[in-house]
CSV table of C-alpha atoms and ligand atoms in Angstrom, one decimal:
chain,number,residue,atom,x,y,z
A,1,MET,CA,0.0,0.0,0.0
A,2,GLN,CA,1.1,3.6,-0.6
A,3,VAL,CA,0.9,6.2,2.1
A,4,LEU,CA,1.3,10.0,2.0
A,5,VAL,CA,2.9,12.2,4.7
A,6,VAL,CA,2.1,15.9,4.5
A,7,GLY,CA,4.8,18.4,5.7
A,8,GLN,CA,8.5,19.0,5.5
A,9,GLY,CA,10.2,19.0,8.9
A,10,GLY,CA,11.9,16.7,11.3
A,11,ARG,CA,8.5,15.3,12.4
A,12,GLU,CA,7.6,14.4,8.9
A,13,HIS,CA,11.0,12.7,8.4
A,14,VAL,CA,10.4,10.4,11.4
A,15,LEU,CA,6.9,9.7,10.2
A,16,THR,CA,8.1,8.8,6.7
A,17,TRP,CA,11.0,6.6,8.1
A,18,LYS,CA,8.7,4.8,10.6
A,19,LEU,CA,5.8,4.3,8.1
A,20,ALA,CA,8.2,2.9,5.5
A,21,GLN,CA,9.2,0.1,8.0
A,22,SER,CA,5.7,-1.4,7.9
A,23,PRO,CA,5.6,-4.6,5.9
A,24,GLN,CA,2.2,-3.4,4.5
A,25,VAL,CA,3.6,-0.2,3.1
A,26,SER,CA,5.3,-0.4,-0.4
A,27,ARG,CA,6.0,3.3,-0.7
A,28,VAL,CA,5.8,6.5,1.4
A,29,PHE,CA,5.4,9.8,-0.4
A,30,CYS,CA,6.1,13.0,1.4
A,31,ALA,CA,4.7,16.4,0.2
A,32,PRO,CA,6.8,18.5,-0.1
A,33,GLY,CA,9.4,16.7,2.1
A,34,ASN,CA,13.1,17.5,2.6
A,35,ALA,CA,16.5,15.8,1.7
A,36,GLY,CA,15.9,13.2,4.5
A,37,THR,CA,12.4,12.2,3.5
A,38,GLU,CA,13.8,11.8,-0.1
A,39,GLN,CA,16.1,9.1,1.2
A,40,ASP,CA,13.5,7.1,3.2
A,41,GLY,CA,10.6,7.8,0.9
A,42,THR,CA,9.6,9.7,-2.3
A,43,ASN,CA,9.2,13.5,-2.3
A,44,VAL,CA,6.3,15.1,-4.1
A,45,ASP,CA,6.4,18.7,-5.1
A,46,ILE,CA,3.2,19.9,-3.5
A,47,ALA,CA,3.0,22.4,-0.6
A,48,ALA,CA,1.6,21.2,2.7
A,49,ASP,CA,-1.3,23.7,2.4
A,50,ASP,CA,-2.2,23.1,-1.2
A,51,ILE,CA,-5.1,20.9,-0.3
A,52,GLY,CA,-6.7,20.7,-3.7
A,53,ARG,CA,-3.6,19.3,-5.3
A,54,LEU,CA,-2.9,16.9,-2.4
A,55,VAL,CA,-6.5,15.5,-2.9
A,56,LYS,CA,-5.8,15.0,-6.6
A,57,PHE,CA,-2.4,13.3,-5.9
A,58,ALA,CA,-4.0,10.9,-3.3
A,59,GLU,CA,-6.7,9.9,-5.7
A,60,ALA,CA,-4.3,9.4,-8.6
A,61,GLU,CA,-1.9,7.3,-6.5
A,62,LYS,CA,-4.7,5.4,-4.6
A,63,ILE,CA,-3.1,6.5,-1.2
A,64,ALA,CA,-4.2,4.1,1.5
A,65,LEU,CA,-3.6,6.5,4.3
A,66,THR,CA,-2.6,10.2,4.5
A,67,VAL,CA,-0.8,11.4,7.7
A,68,VAL,CA,-0.7,15.1,8.3
A,69,GLY,CA,2.3,16.6,10.1
A,70,PRO,CA,1.7,20.4,10.6
A,71,GLU,CA,-1.3,22.2,12.1
A,72,VAL,CA,-1.8,24.7,9.3
A,73,PRO,CA,-3.5,22.2,6.8
A,74,LEU,CA,-5.4,20.6,9.6
A,75,VAL,CA,-6.9,24.0,10.7
A,76,ALA,CA,-7.5,24.8,7.0
A,77,GLY,CA,-9.7,21.6,6.7
A,78,ILE,CA,-7.5,19.0,4.9
A,79,VAL,CA,-9.2,16.2,6.7
A,80,ASP,CA,-12.7,17.3,5.7
A,81,ALA,CA,-11.5,17.7,2.0
A,82,PHE,CA,-10.0,14.2,1.9
A,83,GLN,CA,-13.1,12.6,3.6
A,84,ALA,CA,-15.4,14.4,1.1
A,85,ALA,CA,-13.4,12.7,-1.7
A,86,GLY,CA,-13.6,9.3,0.1
A,87,LEU,CA,-9.8,9.3,0.9
A,88,PRO,CA,-8.6,7.7,4.2
A,89,ILE,CA,-6.7,10.3,6.3
A,90,PHE,CA,-5.4,10.4,9.9
A,91,GLY,CA,-6.1,13.7,11.7
A,92,PRO,CA,-8.9,15.9,13.2
A,93,SER,CA,-11.6,17.7,11.2
A,94,GLN,CA,-11.4,21.4,10.8
A,95,ALA,CA,-13.9,21.9,13.6
A,96,ALA,CA,-11.9,19.7,16.0
A,97,ALA,CA,-8.6,21.3,15.0
A,98,GLN,CA,-9.9,24.5,16.6
A,99,LEU,CA,-8.4,23.0,19.7
A,100,GLU,CA,-5.1,24.3,18.4
A,101,GLY,CA,-6.3,26.9,15.9
A,102,SER,CA,-7.9,29.1,18.6
A,103,LYS,CA,-6.5,29.3,22.1
A,104,VAL,CA,-9.8,30.9,23.3
A,105,TYR,CA,-11.7,27.8,21.9
A,106,ALA,CA,-9.3,25.5,23.8
A,107,LYS,CA,-9.7,27.4,27.0
A,108,GLU,CA,-13.5,27.4,26.7
A,109,LEU,CA,-13.5,23.6,26.1
A,110,MET,CA,-11.3,23.1,29.2
A,111,ARG,CA,-13.6,25.2,31.2
A,112,GLN,CA,-16.6,23.2,30.1
A,113,ALA,CA,-14.8,19.9,30.6
A,114,ASN,CA,-13.4,21.0,34.0
A,115,VAL,CA,-9.8,20.4,32.9
A,116,PRO,CA,-7.2,22.0,35.1
A,117,THR,CA,-5.5,25.0,33.3
A,118,ALA,CA,-4.2,28.5,34.1
A,119,ASP,CA,-6.8,31.2,34.8
A,120,PHE,CA,-7.5,33.3,31.8
A,121,TRP,CA,-9.1,36.5,30.5
A,122,VAL,CA,-10.0,37.2,26.8
A,123,PHE,CA,-9.7,40.6,25.2
A,124,ASP,CA,-10.7,42.0,21.8
A,125,ASP,CA,-9.7,45.6,22.7
A,126,SER,CA,-6.1,46.5,23.5
A,127,GLU,CA,-6.9,49.4,25.9
A,128,GLU,CA,-9.1,47.1,28.0
A,129,ALA,CA,-6.4,44.6,28.2
A,130,VAL,CA,-3.8,47.2,29.2
A,131,ARG,CA,-6.3,48.5,31.9
A,132,PHE,CA,-6.7,45.0,33.2
A,133,VAL,CA,-2.9,44.6,33.6
A,134,ASN,CA,-2.5,47.9,35.2
A,135,GLU,CA,-5.2,47.1,37.8
A,136,ARG,CA,-3.4,43.8,38.9
A,137,GLU,CA,-0.8,43.5,41.7
A,138,THR,CA,1.9,41.8,39.6
A,139,GLY,CA,2.9,41.5,36.0
A,140,LEU,CA,3.3,37.7,36.2
A,141,PHE,CA,1.2,37.0,33.1
A,142,VAL,CA,1.4,35.2,29.8
A,143,VAL,CA,0.0,37.0,26.8
A,144,LYS,CA,-1.1,34.8,23.9
A,145,ALA,CA,-2.4,35.6,20.4
A,146,ASP,CA,-5.6,33.6,19.9
A,147,GLY,CA,-4.9,32.2,16.5
A,148,LEU,CA,-2.0,30.3,14.9
A,149,ALA,CA,1.3,32.2,15.0
A,150,ALA,CA,3.9,29.5,14.1
A,151,GLY,CA,4.7,29.0,17.8
A,152,LYS,CA,5.6,32.7,18.2
A,153,GLY,CA,2.4,34.1,19.6
A,154,VAL,CA,3.2,33.6,23.3
A,155,THR,CA,5.0,36.0,25.6
A,156,VAL,CA,5.8,35.0,29.1
A,157,CYS,CA,6.0,38.2,31.2
A,158,SER,CA,7.6,39.1,34.6
A,159,THR,CA,6.5,42.8,34.7
A,160,LYS,CA,3.5,44.8,33.9
A,161,GLY,CA,5.6,46.7,31.3
A,162,GLU,CA,6.4,43.5,29.5
A,163,ALA,CA,2.8,42.4,29.5
A,164,ILE,CA,1.6,45.9,28.1
A,165,HIS,CA,4.3,45.7,25.4
A,166,ALA,CA,3.2,42.2,24.4
A,167,ILE,CA,-0.5,43.3,24.3
A,168,ARG,CA,0.4,46.3,22.0
A,169,ASP,CA,2.7,44.2,19.8
A,170,ALA,CA,-0.1,41.7,19.1
A,171,MET,CA,-3.2,44.0,19.0
A,172,VAL,CA,-1.9,47.4,17.9
A,173,HIS,CA,1.2,46.6,15.8
A,174,GLY,CA,-0.1,43.4,14.3
A,175,ALA,CA,2.9,41.3,15.1
A,176,PHE,CA,0.9,38.1,14.4
A,177,GLY,CA,-1.5,39.5,11.8
A,178,ASP,CA,-5.1,38.5,12.3
A,179,ALA,CA,-4.1,35.8,14.8
A,180,GLY,CA,-3.3,38.5,17.4
A,181,LYS,CA,-6.5,40.6,17.0
A,182,ARG,CA,-7.9,38.8,20.0
A,183,ILE,CA,-5.7,37.9,22.9
A,184,LEU,CA,-5.7,35.8,26.0
A,185,ILE,CA,-4.0,36.9,29.2
A,186,GLU,CA,-3.2,33.9,31.5
A,187,GLU,CA,-1.9,33.6,35.0
A,188,ARG,CA,1.7,32.6,34.8
A,189,LEU,CA,2.3,29.0,36.1
A,190,VAL,CA,5.5,27.6,37.5
A,191,GLY,CA,6.8,24.0,37.1
A,192,GLN,CA,8.3,21.5,34.8
A,193,GLU,CA,6.7,20.9,31.4
A,194,VAL,CA,5.9,17.6,29.7
A,195,SER,CA,4.5,16.8,26.3
A,196,ILE,CA,1.8,14.2,26.5
A,197,LEU,CA,0.8,12.8,23.1
A,198,ALA,CA,-2.1,10.5,22.7
A,199,LEU,CA,-3.8,8.8,19.7
A,200,VAL,CA,-7.5,9.3,19.7
A,201,ASP,CA,-10.1,7.7,17.4
A,202,GLY,CA,-13.1,9.8,18.7
A,203,ARG,CA,-13.6,7.7,21.8
A,204,THR,CA,-10.6,5.6,22.7
A,205,ILE,CA,-7.4,7.2,23.9
A,206,VAL,CA,-4.0,5.5,23.5
A,207,THR,CA,-1.2,7.5,25.2
A,208,LEU,CA,2.3,7.4,23.7
A,209,GLU,CA,5.5,7.4,25.8
A,210,THR,CA,6.1,10.8,27.5
A,211,SER,CA,8.7,13.3,26.3
A,212,GLN,CA,10.1,16.7,27.1
A,213,ASP,CA,10.9,19.5,24.7
A,214,HIS,CA,13.5,22.3,25.1
A,215,LYS,CA,11.9,25.4,23.8
A,216,ALA,CA,14.5,28.0,24.7
A,217,ALA,CA,17.4,28.7,22.4
A,218,ARG,CA,20.3,28.5,24.9
A,219,ASP,CA,21.6,26.1,27.5
A,220,GLY,CA,19.8,26.3,30.9
A,221,ASP,CA,16.6,27.3,29.2
A,222,GLU,CA,17.9,30.8,28.6
A,223,GLY,CA,17.3,33.0,25.5
A,224,PRO,CA,14.4,33.4,23.1
A,225,ASN,CA,11.7,30.7,22.5
A,226,THR,CA,12.2,28.5,19.4
A,227,GLY,CA,10.2,25.7,17.8
A,228,GLY,CA,12.2,23.3,20.0
A,229,MET,CA,15.9,22.7,20.3
A,230,GLY,CA,15.7,19.1,21.3
A,231,ALA,CA,13.6,16.6,23.2
A,232,TYR,CA,14.0,13.3,25.0
A,233,SER,CA,11.7,10.4,25.9
A,234,PRO,CA,10.6,9.2,28.4
A,235,ALA,CA,10.3,12.2,30.8
A,236,PRO,CA,11.0,10.7,34.2
A,237,VAL,CA,9.0,13.5,35.9
A,238,ALA,CA,5.8,12.1,34.4
A,239,THR,CA,5.6,9.2,36.7
A,240,GLY,CA,3.0,6.4,36.3
A,241,GLU,CA,0.9,8.0,39.0
A,242,LEU,CA,1.0,11.4,37.3
A,243,MET,CA,0.2,9.9,34.0
A,244,ASP,CA,-3.0,8.3,35.5
A,245,GLU,CA,-3.9,11.8,36.8
A,246,ILE,CA,-3.3,13.4,33.4
A,247,ILE,CA,-5.4,10.7,31.7
A,248,GLN,CA,-8.3,11.0,34.2
A,249,LYS,CA,-8.3,14.8,34.7
A,250,ILE,CA,-7.2,16.0,31.3
A,251,LEU,CA,-7.4,13.6,28.4
A,252,ILE,CA,-10.7,11.7,29.1
A,253,PRO,CA,-12.8,14.8,29.9
A,254,SER,CA,-11.4,16.7,26.9
A,255,VAL,CA,-12.1,13.9,24.4
A,256,HIS,CA,-15.5,13.2,26.0
A,257,THR,CA,-16.5,16.9,25.8
A,258,MET,CA,-15.4,17.2,22.2
A,259,ARG,CA,-17.6,14.3,21.3
A,260,LYS,CA,-20.5,15.7,23.3
A,261,ARG,CA,-20.2,19.0,21.4
A,262,GLY,CA,-20.4,17.2,18.1
A,263,THR,CA,-16.8,17.8,17.2
A,264,GLU,CA,-15.4,14.3,17.7
A,265,PHE,CA,-11.6,14.3,18.0
A,266,ARG,CA,-9.6,12.0,15.8
A,267,GLY,CA,-5.8,12.3,15.5
A,268,VAL,CA,-3.0,13.1,17.8
A,269,LEU,CA,-4.1,15.0,20.9
A,270,TYR,CA,-0.9,16.7,22.3
A,271,ALA,CA,-1.3,18.3,25.7
A,272,GLY,CA,1.5,20.6,26.8
A,273,VAL,CA,1.3,20.1,30.5
A,274,MET,CA,2.9,22.0,33.4
A,275,LEU,CA,3.5,20.0,36.6
A,276,THR,CA,2.6,22.7,39.2
A,277,ALA,CA,2.5,22.4,43.0
A,278,GLN,CA,-1.3,22.2,42.6
A,279,GLY,CA,-1.1,19.3,40.1
A,280,PRO,CA,-0.8,19.0,36.3
A,281,LYS,CA,-2.3,21.9,34.4
A,282,VAL,CA,-2.7,22.3,30.5
A,283,LEU,CA,-0.7,25.0,28.9
A,284,GLU,CA,-1.9,24.3,25.4
A,285,PHE,CA,-3.4,21.7,23.1
A,286,ASN,CA,-2.0,20.8,19.8
A,287,VAL,CA,-3.7,18.5,17.3
A,288,ARG,CA,-0.7,16.8,15.8
A,289,PHE,CA,2.6,15.2,16.7
A,290,GLY,CA,5.1,17.5,18.4
A,291,ASP,CA,8.3,18.5,16.7
A,292,PRO,CA,10.9,17.6,17.9
A,293,GLU,CA,9.1,15.3,20.4
A,294,ALA,CA,8.0,12.9,17.6
A,295,GLN,CA,11.6,12.1,16.8
A,296,PRO,CA,12.6,10.5,20.1
A,297,VAL,CA,9.1,9.1,20.8
A,298,LEU,CA,8.6,7.3,17.4
A,299,MET,CA,12.2,6.1,17.4
A,300,ARG,CA,11.2,4.1,20.5
A,301,LEU,CA,8.0,2.8,19.1
A,302,LYS,CA,8.2,-0.9,18.0
A,303,THR,CA,4.5,-1.3,17.0
A,304,ASP,CA,3.7,-0.9,13.3
A,305,LEU,CA,2.9,2.8,12.9
A,306,PHE,CA,0.9,2.3,9.8
A,307,GLU,CA,-1.4,-0.2,11.4
A,308,LEU,CA,-1.8,2.0,14.5
A,309,LEU,CA,-2.6,5.2,12.6
A,310,GLN,CA,-4.9,3.3,10.3
A,311,ALA,CA,-6.8,1.9,13.3
A,312,ALA,CA,-7.1,5.4,14.8
A,313,ALA,CA,-8.4,6.8,11.5
A,314,LYS,CA,-11.0,4.0,11.2
A,315,GLY,CA,-12.2,4.4,14.8
A,316,ARG,CA,-10.8,1.0,15.8
A,317,LEU,CA,-8.3,1.8,18.6
A,318,SER,CA,-10.4,-0.1,21.2
A,319,ASP,CA,-9.3,-3.5,19.9
A,320,PHE,CA,-5.8,-2.5,18.9
A,321,PRO,CA,-3.1,-4.5,20.8
A,322,GLU,CA,-1.1,-2.8,23.5
A,323,LEU,CA,1.8,-0.7,22.1
A,324,GLU,CA,5.3,-2.1,22.2
A,325,TRP,CA,8.2,0.2,23.1
A,326,ASP,CA,11.9,0.0,23.1
A,327,GLU,CA,12.7,0.3,26.8
A,328,ARG,CA,15.8,2.4,26.0
A,329,PRO,CA,15.4,6.2,26.2
A,330,ALA,CA,16.0,8.4,23.2
A,331,VAL,CA,17.5,11.9,23.0
A,332,CYS,CA,17.1,14.2,20.0
A,333,VAL,CA,19.5,17.2,19.6
A,334,VAL,CA,18.4,19.9,17.1
A,335,MET,CA,21.2,21.4,15.0
A,336,ALA,CA,20.3,24.9,13.9
A,337,SER,CA,21.4,27.6,11.5
A,338,GLU,CA,23.4,30.6,12.7
A,339,GLY,CA,21.0,33.3,13.7
A,340,TYR,CA,18.0,31.1,14.4
A,341,PRO,CA,15.3,31.8,15.8
A,342,GLY,CA,16.0,35.2,14.1
A,343,SER,CA,17.1,35.4,10.5
A,344,TYR,CA,19.6,33.0,9.0
A,345,LYS,CA,21.2,32.1,5.7
A,346,LYS,CA,20.1,29.1,3.6
A,347,GLY,CA,21.9,27.0,1.1
A,348,LEU,CA,25.0,26.1,3.1
A,349,PRO,CA,26.5,22.7,2.3
A,350,ILE,CA,26.2,20.1,5.1
A,351,ARG,CA,29.2,17.8,5.6
A,352,GLY,CA,29.6,14.5,7.6
A,353,LEU,CA,26.1,13.1,7.2
A,354,GLU,CA,27.6,9.8,5.9
A,355,ASP,CA,29.9,9.5,9.0
A,356,ALA,CA,26.9,10.1,11.3
A,357,ALA,CA,24.8,7.5,9.5
A,358,LYS,CA,27.4,4.8,10.3
A,359,LEU,CA,26.9,5.1,14.0
A,360,ALA,CA,24.8,2.4,15.7
A,361,ASP,CA,21.4,3.3,17.4
A,362,THR,CA,21.5,6.7,15.9
A,363,LYS,CA,19.3,8.4,13.2
A,364,VAL,CA,19.7,11.9,11.8
A,365,PHE,CA,16.3,13.2,11.0
A,366,HIS,CA,16.2,16.1,8.5
A,367,ALA,CA,14.2,19.2,9.2
A,368,GLY,CA,15.4,22.2,7.1
A,369,THR,CA,17.4,20.5,4.3
A,370,VAL,CA,17.2,20.3,0.5
A,371,ARG,CA,19.2,18.5,-2.1
A,372,HIS,CA,21.1,20.6,-4.6
A,373,GLY,CA,22.7,18.3,-7.2
A,374,ASP,CA,24.6,15.7,-5.1
A,375,GLN,CA,24.9,18.0,-2.2
A,376,ILE,CA,22.6,18.4,0.8
A,377,VAL,CA,22.3,22.0,1.9
A,378,THR,CA,20.6,23.9,4.7
A,379,ASP,CA,17.1,25.2,4.0
A,380,GLY,CA,15.6,26.3,7.4
A,381,GLY,CA,16.3,27.4,10.9
A,382,ARG,CA,16.1,24.0,12.5
A,383,VAL,CA,18.2,21.9,10.1
A,384,LEU,CA,18.6,18.4,11.7
A,385,GLY,CA,17.3,16.4,14.7
A,386,VAL,CA,20.1,14.1,15.6
A,387,THR,CA,18.6,11.2,17.7
A,388,GLY,CA,20.3,8.5,19.7
A,389,LEU,CA,19.1,5.5,21.7
A,390,GLY,CA,21.0,4.4,24.8
A,391,THR,CA,20.7,2.1,27.8
A,392,ASN,CA,19.9,5.1,29.9
A,393,ILE,CA,19.3,8.9,29.2
A,394,GLY,CA,23.0,9.7,29.7
A,395,ALA,CA,24.0,7.0,27.2
A,396,ALA,CA,21.4,8.2,24.7
A,397,LYS,CA,22.6,11.8,25.1
A,398,LYS,CA,26.2,10.6,24.5
A,399,ARG,CA,25.2,8.8,21.3
A,400,ALA,CA,23.3,11.8,19.9
A,401,TYR,CA,26.1,14.2,20.6
A,402,GLU,CA,28.7,11.8,19.1
A,403,ALA,CA,26.7,11.9,15.8
A,404,VAL,CA,26.4,15.8,16.2
A,405,LYS,CA,30.2,15.9,16.3
A,406,CYS,CA,30.4,14.3,12.8
A,407,ILE,CA,28.3,16.9,11.2
A,408,ARG,CA,29.2,20.5,10.3
A,409,TRP,CA,28.3,23.5,8.1
A,410,ASP,CA,29.1,27.2,8.5
A,411,GLY,CA,27.4,28.5,11.7
A,412,ALA,CA,25.9,25.2,12.8
A,413,TRP,CA,25.1,25.2,16.5
A,414,CYS,CA,23.1,23.2,19.1
A,415,ARG,CA,22.3,23.3,22.8
A,416,LYS,CA,24.7,21.2,24.8
A,417,ASP,CA,22.4,20.3,27.6
A,418,ILE,CA,19.5,18.4,25.9
A,419,SER,CA,18.0,15.8,28.4
A,420,ASP,CA,19.9,17.2,31.5
A,421,LYS,CA,16.4,18.2,32.8
A,422,ALA,CA,15.6,14.5,33.1
A,423,ARG,CA,17.4,14.6,36.5
A,424,LEU,CA,15.1,17.3,37.9
A,425,MET,CA,12.0,16.4,40.0
A,426,PRO,CA,8.5,17.7,39.5
A,427,CYS,CA,7.9,21.4,40.4
A,428,GLU,CA,11.7,22.2,40.7
B,1,AMP,P1,2.0,27.5,24.3
B,1,AMP,O1,2.2,27.8,22.9
B,1,AMP,O2,0.6,28.0,24.8
B,1,AMP,O3,2.4,26.2,24.9
B,1,AMP,O4,3.1,28.4,25.0
B,1,AMP,C1,4.5,28.3,24.7
B,1,AMP,C2,5.3,28.2,26.0
B,1,AMP,O5,5.0,29.3,26.8
B,1,AMP,C3,5.0,27.0,26.9
B,1,AMP,O6,5.7,25.8,26.5
B,1,AMP,C4,5.4,27.5,28.2
B,1,AMP,O7,6.8,27.4,28.4
B,1,AMP,C5,5.1,28.9,28.2
B,1,AMP,N1,3.7,29.1,28.8
B,1,AMP,C6,2.5,29.1,28.1
B,1,AMP,N2,1.5,29.3,29.0
B,1,AMP,C7,2.0,29.5,30.2
B,1,AMP,C8,1.5,29.8,31.5
B,1,AMP,N3,0.2,30.0,31.7
B,1,AMP,N4,2.4,29.9,32.5
B,1,AMP,C9,3.7,29.8,32.3
B,1,AMP,N5,4.3,29.5,31.1
B,1,AMP,C10,3.5,29.4,30.0
B,2,LIG,N1,7.6,21.1,20.2
B,2,LIG,C1,6.5,21.9,20.3
B,2,LIG,C2,5.5,21.7,19.3
B,2,LIG,O1,5.6,20.8,18.5
B,2,LIG,O2,4.5,22.4,19.3
């Protein structure tokens, strides 16, 4: 059978690589893909948000299952368009994707479902929002654009001045376009963050192994926010007991309430959870696999990913066998372009990929790369997700950084402390 992965980052490379391992899958297409998906599958020159052409391609190639990586096509209704054409696809409908597409929608759902989350206030008028901040005792707020802002619409503030600046940036200066016309102001929570990914078929919830992302650009979680500079799995802070609490208090009521509202959720439900002194609280919902979390999590999955996602798409997770995992932890280190998360150059030749490929228990997932003739060159801010498995987190970290050492291009950099947080305890 032929399958199609939509997207072009590290998450789509791991999806392509893993789906290609299924004995049932003869070929994995990736649209538009990168230089890595081209090695493990076949790239198709169609943009991830060109839904009309993707439907035509899937019809022509008789695609047995389409798996969507990024949120933009999901929020734009790719699943509805495929279903209308009778094409099997894994992901939430446009209505259910509002869980990520609108932070106000997500907060209202959580309120209805009684899911623990930060207190929040919604504003359509900037001066009202400024007045609200001025009347409070502290400036410990998080200001969020309501709509999709490519992960950049969130400002964590320590002072009232910062909060007011963030409000004006979004609502007056249009930093996030229409996505920031409406904002949320949230109370600022403190604690460790974990990424909880679950497959949902409308009713049944199958959690994946836990992971932790590293969103800040520099070591020690300093510097500006990025799309994620690395991740590891499992996250030891998310103990079995905490996972039970997260399933009972967060995942079950959210999925149940979505169904009750008539917007059944199918796809990956990704809860960004903060482990606070008052228990786990949801920071955000995403409706897709995390990037880079998907790289270490799926590298550990032994179950056939095609069968699993097909079962979820068909509403058949309840009789799916228990997932099998590699017990060994995995660590993914993101190698980035000089200047990222600000502006950066593209087109720089990458050397050493063949040497890294020879290392055992290591896989270099491509994110921002493209092939120019016989050379692979940089094509994005996050360029590679170098992932290693080891008998413990320390060994996995060592493997990943050994592979990082093989690879170079002008200005390449990475955080040096990916997975060190694994030693911290909840609420530290
Ligand atoms: P989001 O896109 O909503 O997950 O926000 C991005 C990042 O901002 C999160 O991963 C957290 O590090 C931080 N953040 C979001 N909401 C809060 C909050 N209420 N309190 C503290 N930090 C937050
Ligand atoms: N790694 C964060 C995300 O995928 O949203």
